[in-house]
XYZ file of C-alpha atoms in Angstrom:
378
model
C -48.061 56.051 11.409
C -50.785 56.226 14.104
C -50.365 53.745 16.914
C -53.407 54.017 19.182
C -53.881 56.231 22.249
C -51.345 58.697 23.522
C -48.853 57.222 25.978
C -45.139 56.887 26.495
C -43.435 54.206 24.358
C -40.890 51.779 25.727
C -38.223 49.786 23.879
C -38.658 46.037 23.742
C -36.693 44.461 26.572
C -36.590 47.641 28.663
C -35.627 51.205 27.849
C -36.313 54.848 28.453
C -39.951 55.931 28.003
C -40.413 57.871 24.801
C -43.376 59.987 23.756
C -44.034 60.918 20.185
C -45.875 64.043 19.033
C -47.077 65.012 15.608
C -45.167 67.743 13.800
C -45.999 71.277 14.831
C -47.439 70.355 18.241
C -45.720 70.332 21.571
C -46.165 67.452 23.946
C -47.903 68.059 27.224
C -48.557 65.589 29.980
C -51.948 67.259 30.658
C -53.282 66.730 27.153
C -52.745 63.210 25.811
C -51.641 63.034 22.225
C -51.836 60.282 19.698
C -48.307 58.918 19.142
C -47.313 59.477 15.547
C -44.093 58.319 13.796
C -43.264 61.145 11.436
C -41.556 60.369 8.116
C -38.233 61.630 9.456
C -38.464 59.646 12.655
C -37.883 56.022 11.538
C -34.503 56.774 10.018
C -33.227 57.902 13.390
C -33.485 54.421 14.909
C -32.068 51.006 13.968
C -34.279 48.734 11.839
C -36.641 46.039 13.055
C -37.147 47.118 16.679
C -40.703 47.282 18.055
C -41.588 50.110 20.390
C -44.530 49.460 22.700
C -46.570 51.768 24.841
C -49.468 51.324 27.183
C -51.912 52.218 24.445
C -50.306 50.682 21.391
C -47.098 49.876 19.598
C -45.014 51.155 16.737
C -42.528 49.067 14.730
C -39.749 51.243 13.474
C -38.618 49.903 10.084
C -34.928 50.760 10.381
C -33.172 49.159 13.360
C -30.671 46.665 14.859
C -31.998 44.342 17.511
C -28.785 44.547 19.539
C -25.584 46.462 19.396
C -23.696 43.101 19.556
C -25.365 41.535 16.542
C -23.243 43.485 14.077
C -19.825 42.310 15.371
C -21.061 38.726 15.632
C -22.223 38.720 12.055
C -18.916 40.236 10.970
C -16.901 37.614 12.850
C -19.011 34.829 11.374
C -18.406 36.172 7.880
C -14.672 36.444 8.528
C -14.558 32.893 9.920
C -16.369 31.592 6.853
C -13.928 33.349 4.546
C -10.978 32.098 6.605
C -12.130 28.505 6.157
C -12.183 28.816 2.396
C -8.924 30.753 2.130
C -6.530 27.754 2.407
C -8.332 25.899 -0.403
C -8.300 29.021 -2.576
C -4.627 29.587 -1.844
C -3.742 25.976 -2.659
C -5.654 26.102 -5.961
C -3.794 29.283 -6.842
C -0.410 27.698 -6.072
C -1.274 24.499 -7.915
C -2.155 26.422 -11.043
C 0.530 29.114 -11.055
C 3.468 27.653 -9.053
C 3.433 23.823 -9.105
C 6.830 23.500 -7.434
C 5.886 25.865 -4.639
C 2.596 23.991 -4.268
C 4.489 20.723 -3.810
C 6.668 22.269 -1.116
C 3.623 23.769 0.566
C 1.702 20.485 0.682
C 4.802 18.577 1.822
C 5.379 21.044 4.638
C 1.716 20.969 5.719
C 1.585 17.187 5.778
C 4.955 17.074 7.511
C 3.699 19.288 10.308
C 0.642 17.090 10.791
C 2.734 13.899 10.766
C 5.227 15.398 13.216
C 2.482 16.440 15.631
C 0.976 12.964 15.483
C 4.407 11.468 16.116
C 4.896 13.698 19.162
C 1.578 12.467 20.543
C 2.624 8.852 20.008
C 5.973 9.470 21.710
C 4.192 10.985 24.708
C 1.973 7.911 24.944
C 5.001 5.611 24.842
C 6.794 7.628 27.518
C 3.682 7.612 29.696
C 3.373 3.863 29.254
C 7.018 3.368 30.236
C 6.531 5.536 33.312
C 3.328 3.817 34.427
C 4.611 0.263 33.907
C 8.265 0.932 34.871
C 9.489 -0.351 31.519
C 12.918 0.043 30.008
C 13.391 0.761 26.325
C 14.578 -2.805 25.701
C 11.262 -4.149 27.017
C 9.100 -2.210 24.582
C 7.491 -3.730 21.479
C 9.441 -3.397 18.253
C 7.439 -0.529 16.757
C 7.595 1.556 19.949
C 11.318 0.974 20.279
C 11.968 1.884 16.646
C 9.755 4.978 16.948
C 11.727 6.237 19.954
C 15.032 5.605 18.188
C 14.023 7.427 15.020
C 12.425 10.338 16.881
C 15.587 10.853 18.922
C 17.672 11.016 15.752
C 15.201 13.469 14.184
C 15.373 15.756 17.222
C 19.168 15.728 17.209
C 19.188 16.583 13.515
C 16.671 19.437 13.892
C 18.326 20.877 17.013
C 20.988 23.001 15.213
C 18.477 24.648 12.891
C 16.239 25.341 15.890
C 19.076 27.063 17.736
C 19.957 29.053 14.619
C 16.384 30.363 14.380
C 16.371 31.826 17.921
C 17.871 35.305 17.162
C 15.452 37.957 15.824
C 14.862 37.848 12.057
C 17.062 34.755 11.762
C 14.070 32.715 10.656
C 14.320 34.221 7.166
C 17.865 32.894 6.866
C 16.697 29.524 8.186
C 13.978 29.296 5.537
C 16.512 29.996 2.792
C 18.916 27.388 4.170
C 16.158 24.806 4.474
C 15.107 25.450 0.880
C 18.603 24.982 -0.566
C 19.820 22.248 1.829
C 16.785 20.059 2.592
C 18.772 16.843 3.023
C 21.134 18.301 5.576
C 18.644 20.427 7.539
C 15.162 18.934 7.160
C 13.979 15.763 8.828
C 12.173 13.004 6.946
C 8.679 14.422 7.560
C 9.445 17.367 5.282
C 10.897 15.452 2.340
C 8.861 15.006 -0.806
C 8.433 11.406 -2.054
C 11.042 12.018 -4.760
C 13.428 13.520 -2.213
C 13.029 10.519 0.070
C 14.265 8.156 -2.642
C 16.993 10.557 -3.761
C 18.300 11.268 -0.262
C 18.306 7.605 0.768
C 20.369 6.831 -2.323
C 22.748 9.660 -1.439
C 23.180 8.488 2.148
C 23.746 4.925 0.986
C 26.452 6.010 -1.450
C 28.144 7.909 1.389
C 28.251 4.895 3.679
C 29.196 2.505 0.883
C 32.357 4.537 0.445
C 33.343 3.211 3.891
C 32.492 -0.433 3.221
C 35.841 -1.278 1.644
C 37.647 0.487 4.488
C 35.807 -1.711 6.994
C 36.665 -4.944 5.158
C 40.315 -3.959 4.699
C 40.632 -2.934 8.365
C 39.084 -6.247 9.389
C 41.524 -8.204 7.235
C 44.429 -6.213 8.644
C 43.369 -6.896 12.236
C 42.973 -10.618 11.451
C 46.741 -10.891 10.838
C 47.514 -10.216 14.484
C 44.990 -12.619 15.981
C 46.408 -15.155 18.448
C 44.335 -17.974 16.931
C 46.131 -18.564 13.655
C 43.634 -20.934 12.062
C 40.584 -18.739 12.712
C 42.570 -15.642 11.831
C 43.516 -17.126 8.490
C 39.907 -18.095 7.831
C 38.818 -14.514 8.556
C 41.408 -13.193 6.107
C 40.115 -15.564 3.443
C 36.551 -14.477 4.122
C 37.510 -10.798 3.732
C 39.281 -11.587 0.463
C 36.185 -13.360 -0.843
C 34.020 -10.377 0.073
C 36.398 -8.050 -1.767
C 36.097 -10.297 -4.820
C 32.309 -9.949 -4.781
C 30.948 -12.906 -2.805
C 28.690 -12.780 0.208
C 29.399 -14.846 3.333
C 26.682 -16.956 4.890
C 25.531 -16.680 8.481
C 27.088 -20.026 9.448
C 30.559 -18.828 8.397
C 30.251 -15.692 10.512
C 28.956 -17.610 13.532
C 31.995 -19.905 13.314
C 34.239 -16.859 13.825
C 32.252 -15.194 16.631
C 34.804 -16.010 19.315
C 37.366 -13.771 17.587
C 35.283 -10.627 18.146
C 35.060 -10.743 21.927
C 38.752 -10.134 22.613
C 41.711 -8.150 21.335
C 42.190 -6.896 18.650
C 38.636 -7.214 17.262
C 36.517 -6.221 20.282
C 34.868 -2.836 19.894
C 36.997 -1.238 22.577
C 40.180 -2.628 20.960
C 39.603 -1.740 17.308
C 41.868 0.717 15.539
C 40.530 4.272 15.412
C 40.365 4.212 11.603
C 38.266 1.046 11.796
C 35.929 2.629 14.372
C 35.513 5.739 12.202
C 34.628 3.644 9.159
C 31.994 1.728 11.138
C 30.628 5.008 12.514
C 30.132 6.324 8.979
C 28.210 3.157 8.135
C 25.787 3.997 10.970
C 25.702 7.705 10.018
C 27.459 8.720 13.240
C 29.786 11.679 13.436
C 33.486 10.880 13.323
C 34.662 14.210 14.754
C 34.967 13.001 18.323
C 37.763 11.629 20.513
C 38.467 7.927 20.152
C 36.896 6.861 23.463
C 33.654 8.709 22.597
C 33.628 7.183 19.134
C 33.854 3.680 20.599
C 31.215 4.437 23.211
C 28.707 5.800 20.680
C 29.371 2.958 18.252
C 28.828 0.347 20.948
C 25.606 2.050 22.096
C 24.123 2.099 18.582
C 25.154 -1.482 17.786
C 23.610 -2.770 21.011
C 20.476 -0.781 20.224
C 20.206 -2.586 16.879
C 20.618 -5.865 18.748
C 17.700 -5.006 21.057
C 15.615 -4.037 18.027
C 16.437 -7.372 16.402
C 15.203 -9.337 19.409
C 12.002 -7.301 19.529
C 11.554 -7.839 15.785
C 12.025 -11.575 16.197
C 9.296 -11.610 18.864
C 6.978 -9.646 16.568
C 7.681 -11.681 13.441
C 8.713 -10.453 10.012
C 5.305 -11.291 8.618
C 3.776 -8.491 10.715
C 5.846 -5.756 9.057
C 4.515 -3.622 6.237
C 6.525 -3.064 3.071
C 7.697 0.327 4.305
C 8.775 -1.129 7.650
C 10.681 -3.924 5.900
C 12.579 -1.435 3.769
C 13.389 0.772 6.751
C 14.627 -2.220 8.781
C 16.963 -3.340 5.977
C 18.250 0.181 5.410
C 19.109 0.633 9.089
C 21.149 -2.580 9.027
C 23.297 -1.571 6.063
C 21.326 -2.790 3.035
C 20.054 -0.333 0.432
C 16.452 -1.472 0.115
C 15.072 1.303 -2.086
C 15.018 -0.980 -5.129
C 14.208 -4.272 -3.390
C 10.847 -5.969 -3.186
C 9.206 -7.018 0.090
C 10.119 -10.693 -0.417
C 13.801 -9.844 -0.970
C 13.861 -7.627 2.112
C 12.244 -10.365 4.185
C 14.781 -12.980 3.067
C 17.728 -10.766 3.923
C 16.264 -9.776 7.291
C 15.743 -13.438 8.120
C 19.451 -14.055 7.540
C 20.381 -11.030 9.603
C 18.209 -12.061 12.558
C 19.709 -15.541 12.371
C 23.068 -13.975 13.204
C 22.128 -11.044 15.411
C 19.922 -12.904 17.869
C 22.677 -15.451 18.559
C 25.316 -12.899 19.573
C 26.069 -11.642 23.054
C 26.824 -8.051 24.033
C 30.534 -8.908 24.206
C 30.388 -9.915 20.524
C 28.929 -6.583 19.356
C 31.970 -6.044 17.122
C 30.886 -8.929 14.877
C 27.413 -7.390 14.574
C 28.928 -4.010 13.642
C 31.170 -5.532 10.954
C 28.300 -7.674 9.660
C 26.539 -4.458 8.658
C 29.081 -4.474 5.831
C 29.827 -8.169 5.344
C 26.189 -9.133 4.766
C 25.256 -6.054 2.728
C 28.175 -5.217 0.460
C 27.523 -7.836 -2.238
C 23.910 -8.817 -1.583
C 22.545 -7.351 -4.801
C 25.477 -8.674 -6.811
C 25.066 -12.151 -5.337
C 21.355 -12.131 -6.285
C 22.225 -11.294 -9.853
């Protein structure tokens, strides 16, 4: 290729001067030569780069415009493939391993929900710090979110500690696969597991309901007020026969639960353990710690009830109604929103009238108002 008069050629954007000579002739500065690109010459340079001289230019057909363009193009291609890989992987799992696909999607959504929950908790904590608020002064949803998140962290803490040693994460994955109810928090349960596990937990605590009623009837025998003590025994007998007490009957007996032997700090240890199982609290603690934890959780429910009363039951979604009933002892997995709302209205009618010294009545009402609710409806 002939490119005009003889002169040195320079690369576009700066470079070392280059002179080209036709084959068989030597270049001399005294005798100007016409720059020629021999057939073998273009292959020695990257494509697309234009070489310019004072007397003309030559575009070499094989060239790269920059040494950095190749890696950039490669990274862009890899990024594009990486974006499509999750969808391809999910389609593969959905077609070949449906069960594994369900676990994969549940885990992915659980991670996203957990991260969003952490962000919400940070906002609540920041709000409390900026406004000098206590937990009891928060709105109902913020208070409930803090309570549930604390329980989730305590449940996930052992599995987190177990995963610290090297290569222990493989054992953790196996344990989480075979024991999801015991080791995984609610974000990582499938919809079917959520219903199944709530039923399982309810059957566990219902095993303690009769123990609570029998312990209450036994304590009523030693009450100093004979008439009220006898009425409490009759009420326990009616509950054991399948009836449900009304809120007015329980309010009439509230004075019995602020002193010995029915105050929380005076209850028998077996009675305290049964109430702890109703609230899903561990029973493997000394008696004074059992009473302290039970009192703390019962008072927390009382604060939630007052915040819920300020919010109004009509503001709760169906899921929130079910969760509120379940926390207070009623298995709401098979109840409709209207049934949950009616029961919660009765519960708030009792809870919001009680003082902190009468927390024992609130704890025992978790059983008295829930044990025969479904049977009474039927």
